[in-house]
mmCIF file of C-alpha atoms in Angstrom:
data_model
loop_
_atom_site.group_PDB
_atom_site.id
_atom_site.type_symbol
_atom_site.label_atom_id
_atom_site.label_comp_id
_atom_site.label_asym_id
_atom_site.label_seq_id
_atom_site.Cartn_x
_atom_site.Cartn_y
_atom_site.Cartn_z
ATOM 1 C CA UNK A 1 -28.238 -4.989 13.586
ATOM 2 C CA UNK A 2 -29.268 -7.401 11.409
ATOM 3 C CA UNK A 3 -29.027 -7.757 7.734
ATOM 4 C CA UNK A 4 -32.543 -7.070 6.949
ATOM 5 C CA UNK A 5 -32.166 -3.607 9.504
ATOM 6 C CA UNK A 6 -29.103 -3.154 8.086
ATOM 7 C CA UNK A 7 -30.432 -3.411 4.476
ATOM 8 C CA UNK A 8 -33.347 -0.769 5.327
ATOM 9 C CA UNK A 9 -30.587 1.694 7.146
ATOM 10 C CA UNK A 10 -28.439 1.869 3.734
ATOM 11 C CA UNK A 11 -31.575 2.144 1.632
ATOM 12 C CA UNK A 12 -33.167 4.875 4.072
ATOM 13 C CA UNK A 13 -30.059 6.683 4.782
ATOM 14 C CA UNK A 14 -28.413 6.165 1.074
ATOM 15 C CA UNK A 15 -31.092 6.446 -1.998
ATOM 16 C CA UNK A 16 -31.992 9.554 -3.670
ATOM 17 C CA UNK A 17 -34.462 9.797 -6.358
ATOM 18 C CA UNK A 18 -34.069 12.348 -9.477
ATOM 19 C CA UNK A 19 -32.166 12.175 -12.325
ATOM 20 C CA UNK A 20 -28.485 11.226 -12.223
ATOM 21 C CA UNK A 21 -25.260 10.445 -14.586
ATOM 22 C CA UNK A 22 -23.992 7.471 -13.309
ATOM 23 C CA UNK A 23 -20.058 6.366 -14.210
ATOM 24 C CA UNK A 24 -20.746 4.063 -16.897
ATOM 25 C CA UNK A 25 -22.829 7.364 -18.486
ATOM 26 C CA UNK A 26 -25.834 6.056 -17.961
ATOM 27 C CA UNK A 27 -28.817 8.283 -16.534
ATOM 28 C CA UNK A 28 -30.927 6.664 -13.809
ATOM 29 C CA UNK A 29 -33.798 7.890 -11.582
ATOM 30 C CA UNK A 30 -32.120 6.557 -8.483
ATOM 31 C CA UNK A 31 -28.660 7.013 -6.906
ATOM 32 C CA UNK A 32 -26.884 5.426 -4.160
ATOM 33 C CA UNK A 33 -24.932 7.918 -2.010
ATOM 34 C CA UNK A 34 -22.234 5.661 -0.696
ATOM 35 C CA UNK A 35 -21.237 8.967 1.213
ATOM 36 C CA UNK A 36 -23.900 8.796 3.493
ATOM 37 C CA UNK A 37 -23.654 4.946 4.109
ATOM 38 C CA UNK A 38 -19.632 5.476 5.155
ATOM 39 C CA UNK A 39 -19.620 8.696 7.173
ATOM 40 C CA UNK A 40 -21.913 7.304 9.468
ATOM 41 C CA UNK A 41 -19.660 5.557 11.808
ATOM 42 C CA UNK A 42 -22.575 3.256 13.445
ATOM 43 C CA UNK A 43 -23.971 2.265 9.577
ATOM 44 C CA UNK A 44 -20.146 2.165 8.515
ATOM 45 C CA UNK A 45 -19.384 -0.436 11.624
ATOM 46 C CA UNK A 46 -22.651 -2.828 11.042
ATOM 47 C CA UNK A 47 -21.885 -2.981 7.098
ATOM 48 C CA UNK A 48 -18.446 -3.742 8.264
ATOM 49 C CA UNK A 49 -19.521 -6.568 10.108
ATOM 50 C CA UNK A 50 -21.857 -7.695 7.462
ATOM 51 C CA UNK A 51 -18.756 -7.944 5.060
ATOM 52 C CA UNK A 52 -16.450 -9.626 7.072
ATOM 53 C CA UNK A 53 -17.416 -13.393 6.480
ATOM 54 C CA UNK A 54 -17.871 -12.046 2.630
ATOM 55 C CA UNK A 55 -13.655 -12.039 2.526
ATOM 56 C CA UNK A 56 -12.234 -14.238 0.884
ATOM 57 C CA UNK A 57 -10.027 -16.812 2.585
ATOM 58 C CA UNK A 58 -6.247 -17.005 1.322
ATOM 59 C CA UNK A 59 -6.053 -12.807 0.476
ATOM 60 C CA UNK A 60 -2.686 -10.845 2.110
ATOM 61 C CA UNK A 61 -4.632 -7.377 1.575
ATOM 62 C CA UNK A 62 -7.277 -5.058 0.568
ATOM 63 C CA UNK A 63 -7.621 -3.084 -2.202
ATOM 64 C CA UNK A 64 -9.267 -0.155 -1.498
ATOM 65 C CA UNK A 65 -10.664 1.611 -4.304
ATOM 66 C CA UNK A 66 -10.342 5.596 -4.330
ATOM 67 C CA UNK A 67 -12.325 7.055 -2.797
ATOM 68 C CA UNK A 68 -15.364 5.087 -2.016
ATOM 69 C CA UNK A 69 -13.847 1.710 -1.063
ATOM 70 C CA UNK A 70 -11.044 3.512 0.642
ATOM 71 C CA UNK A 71 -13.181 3.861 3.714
ATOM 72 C CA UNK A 72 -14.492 0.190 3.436
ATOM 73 C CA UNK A 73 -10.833 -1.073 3.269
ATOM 74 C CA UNK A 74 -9.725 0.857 5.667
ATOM 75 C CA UNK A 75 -12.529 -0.841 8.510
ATOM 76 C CA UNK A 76 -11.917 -4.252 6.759
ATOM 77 C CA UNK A 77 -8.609 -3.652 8.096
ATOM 78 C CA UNK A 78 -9.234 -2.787 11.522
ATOM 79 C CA UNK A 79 -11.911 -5.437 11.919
ATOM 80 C CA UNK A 80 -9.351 -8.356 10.380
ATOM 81 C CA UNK A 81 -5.913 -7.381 10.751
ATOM 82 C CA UNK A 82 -5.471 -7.517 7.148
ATOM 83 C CA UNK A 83 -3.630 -4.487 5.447
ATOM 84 C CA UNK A 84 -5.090 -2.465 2.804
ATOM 85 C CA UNK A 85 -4.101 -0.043 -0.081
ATOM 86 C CA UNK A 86 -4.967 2.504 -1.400
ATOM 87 C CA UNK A 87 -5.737 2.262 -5.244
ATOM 88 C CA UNK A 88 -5.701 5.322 -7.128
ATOM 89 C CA UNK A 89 -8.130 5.583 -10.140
ATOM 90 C CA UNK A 90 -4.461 6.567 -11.902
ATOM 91 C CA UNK A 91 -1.290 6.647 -11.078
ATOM 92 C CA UNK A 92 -0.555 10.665 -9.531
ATOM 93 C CA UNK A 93 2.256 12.188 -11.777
ATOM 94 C CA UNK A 94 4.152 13.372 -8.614
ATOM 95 C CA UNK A 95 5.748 12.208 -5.376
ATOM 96 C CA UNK A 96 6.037 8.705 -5.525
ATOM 97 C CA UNK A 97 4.159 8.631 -9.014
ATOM 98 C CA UNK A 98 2.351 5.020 -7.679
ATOM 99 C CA UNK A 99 -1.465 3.907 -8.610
ATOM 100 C CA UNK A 100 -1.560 2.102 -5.095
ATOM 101 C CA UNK A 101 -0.464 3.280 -1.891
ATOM 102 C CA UNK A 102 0.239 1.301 1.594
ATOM 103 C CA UNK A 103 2.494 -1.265 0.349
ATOM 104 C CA UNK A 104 3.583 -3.651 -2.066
ATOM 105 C CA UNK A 105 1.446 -4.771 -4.831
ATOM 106 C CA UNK A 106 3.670 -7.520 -6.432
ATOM 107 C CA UNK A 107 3.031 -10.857 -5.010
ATOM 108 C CA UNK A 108 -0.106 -9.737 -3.163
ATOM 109 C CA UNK A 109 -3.128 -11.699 -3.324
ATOM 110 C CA UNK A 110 -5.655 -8.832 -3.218
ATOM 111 C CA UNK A 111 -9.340 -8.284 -2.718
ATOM 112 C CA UNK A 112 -10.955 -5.014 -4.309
ATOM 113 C CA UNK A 113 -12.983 -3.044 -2.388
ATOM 114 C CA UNK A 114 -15.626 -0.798 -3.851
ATOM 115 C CA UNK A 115 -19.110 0.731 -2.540
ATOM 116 C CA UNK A 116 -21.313 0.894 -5.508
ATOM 117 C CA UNK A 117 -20.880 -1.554 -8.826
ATOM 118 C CA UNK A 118 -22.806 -0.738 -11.720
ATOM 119 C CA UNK A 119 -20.923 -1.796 -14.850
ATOM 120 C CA UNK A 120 -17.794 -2.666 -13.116
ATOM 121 C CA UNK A 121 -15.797 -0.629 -15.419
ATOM 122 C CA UNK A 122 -13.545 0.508 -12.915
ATOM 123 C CA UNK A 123 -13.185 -1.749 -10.951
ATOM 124 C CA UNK A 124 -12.171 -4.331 -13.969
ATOM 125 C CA UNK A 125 -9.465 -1.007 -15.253
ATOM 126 C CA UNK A 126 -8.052 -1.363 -11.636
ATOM 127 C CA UNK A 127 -7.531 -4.988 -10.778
ATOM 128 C CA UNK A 128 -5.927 -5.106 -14.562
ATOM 129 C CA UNK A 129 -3.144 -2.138 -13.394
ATOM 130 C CA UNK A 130 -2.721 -4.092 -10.289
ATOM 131 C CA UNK A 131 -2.394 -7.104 -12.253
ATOM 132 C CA UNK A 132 0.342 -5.531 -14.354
ATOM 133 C CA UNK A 133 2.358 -4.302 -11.185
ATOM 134 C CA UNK A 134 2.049 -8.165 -9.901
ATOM 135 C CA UNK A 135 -0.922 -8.291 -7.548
ATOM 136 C CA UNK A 136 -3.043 -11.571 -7.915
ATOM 137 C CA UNK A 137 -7.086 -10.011 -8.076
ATOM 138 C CA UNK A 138 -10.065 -12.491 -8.346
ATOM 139 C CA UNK A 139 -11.940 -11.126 -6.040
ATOM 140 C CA UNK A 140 -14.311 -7.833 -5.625
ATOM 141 C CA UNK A 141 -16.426 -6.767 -2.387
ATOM 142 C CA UNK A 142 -19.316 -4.161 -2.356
ATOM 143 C CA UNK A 143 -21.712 -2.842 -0.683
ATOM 144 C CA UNK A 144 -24.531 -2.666 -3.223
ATOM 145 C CA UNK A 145 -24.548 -4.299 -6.966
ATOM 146 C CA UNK A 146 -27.049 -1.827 -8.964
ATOM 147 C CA UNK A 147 -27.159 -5.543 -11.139
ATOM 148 C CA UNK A 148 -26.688 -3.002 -14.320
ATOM 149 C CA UNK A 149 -24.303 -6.059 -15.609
ATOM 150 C CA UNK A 150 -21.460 -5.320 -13.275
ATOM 151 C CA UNK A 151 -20.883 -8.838 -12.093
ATOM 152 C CA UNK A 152 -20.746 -10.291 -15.155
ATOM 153 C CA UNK A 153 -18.102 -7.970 -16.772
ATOM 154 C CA UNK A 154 -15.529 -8.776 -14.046
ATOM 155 C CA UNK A 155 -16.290 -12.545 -13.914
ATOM 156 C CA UNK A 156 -15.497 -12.375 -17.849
ATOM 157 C CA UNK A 157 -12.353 -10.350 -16.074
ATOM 158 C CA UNK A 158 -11.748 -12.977 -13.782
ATOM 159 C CA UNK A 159 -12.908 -11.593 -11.004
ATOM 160 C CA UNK A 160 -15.699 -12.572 -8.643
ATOM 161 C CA UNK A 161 -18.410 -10.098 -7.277
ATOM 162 C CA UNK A 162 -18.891 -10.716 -3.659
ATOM 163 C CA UNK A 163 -22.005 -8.216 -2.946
ATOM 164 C CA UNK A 164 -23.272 -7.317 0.365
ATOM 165 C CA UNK A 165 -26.671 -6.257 -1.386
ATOM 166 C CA UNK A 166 -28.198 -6.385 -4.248
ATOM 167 C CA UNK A 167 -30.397 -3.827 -6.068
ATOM 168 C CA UNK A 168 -33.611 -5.794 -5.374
ATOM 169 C CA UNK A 169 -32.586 -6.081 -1.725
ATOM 170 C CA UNK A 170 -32.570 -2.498 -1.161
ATOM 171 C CA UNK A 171 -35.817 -2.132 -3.769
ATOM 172 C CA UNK A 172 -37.866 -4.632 -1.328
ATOM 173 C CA UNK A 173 -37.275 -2.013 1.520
ATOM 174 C CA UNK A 174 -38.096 0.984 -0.359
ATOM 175 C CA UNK A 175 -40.003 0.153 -3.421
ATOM 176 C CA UNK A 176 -38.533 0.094 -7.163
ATOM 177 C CA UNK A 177 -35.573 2.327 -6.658
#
């Protein structure tokens, strides 16, 4: 599949239209189920592949953001080799009480992993904890960038957006989304 299929099978598969509360607490007349784009095994495999030459060179690890860039880590990993963990939005307050799971973070020079980025609030509040436990984060994959100023909060963070798609890519298969 190519990226121009693969762009239509994510738009097709993924958009709904109605009214939605996005994260940052926006509303917006469009949504992108990243749900539907990772339980499909073939779409999860070809955006997979898509991302691959996206990674930066020099990481030790993934960083996959709960839930939805758990799954993306998690095929990174298979697909490279590279390990991945398992970042919590917070730290659970039982068993080993940790915000990320799989391995170390200290030391680690990570790439987060996240479907959707709208305002990149999260993200940013993540690779900051990580920072604090010792991981080394300048760089961010996703699937989509909603370009709702996302990419520019984490490169004021430090961290660089490397997007698989961008709004407008998915809007030129679909129509304004």
């Amino acid at each position: 599949m190519d990226k121009a299929q693969l762009a239509a099978a994510i738009a097709n598969v993924a958009t709904l239209r109605g009214e939605f509360r996005l994260r940052s607490g926006t509303l917006a007349t469009d949504y992108f189920d990243k749900y539907r784009f990772e339980s499909d095994p073939a779409l999860l495999a070809g955006i997979t592949e898509a991302l691959v030459p996206l990674v930066p060179s020099g990481i030790d690890a993934f960083a996959g953001l709960e839930l939805g860039g758990i799954p993306l880590a998690t095929a990174l990993s298979l697909r490279t080799g590279l390990p991945t963990l398992f970042v919590r939005k917070r730290a659970k307050g039982y068993g080993t009480c940790r915000l990320a799971e799989g391995g170390e973070v200290a030391g680690q020079r990570l790439v987060m992993v996240e479907d959707v980025v709208t305002s990149g609030g999260q993200v940013i509040a993540s690779c900051e904890e990580l920072r604090t436990l010792g991981g080394v984060v300048e760089h961010a994959l996703c699937v989509i960038d909603r370009e709702a100023g996302g990419r520019e909060a984490l490169q004021a963070s430090g961290v660089e957006l490397h997007a698989l798609f961008r709004r407008r890519d998915l809007e030129r298969m679909l129509g304004p989304v």
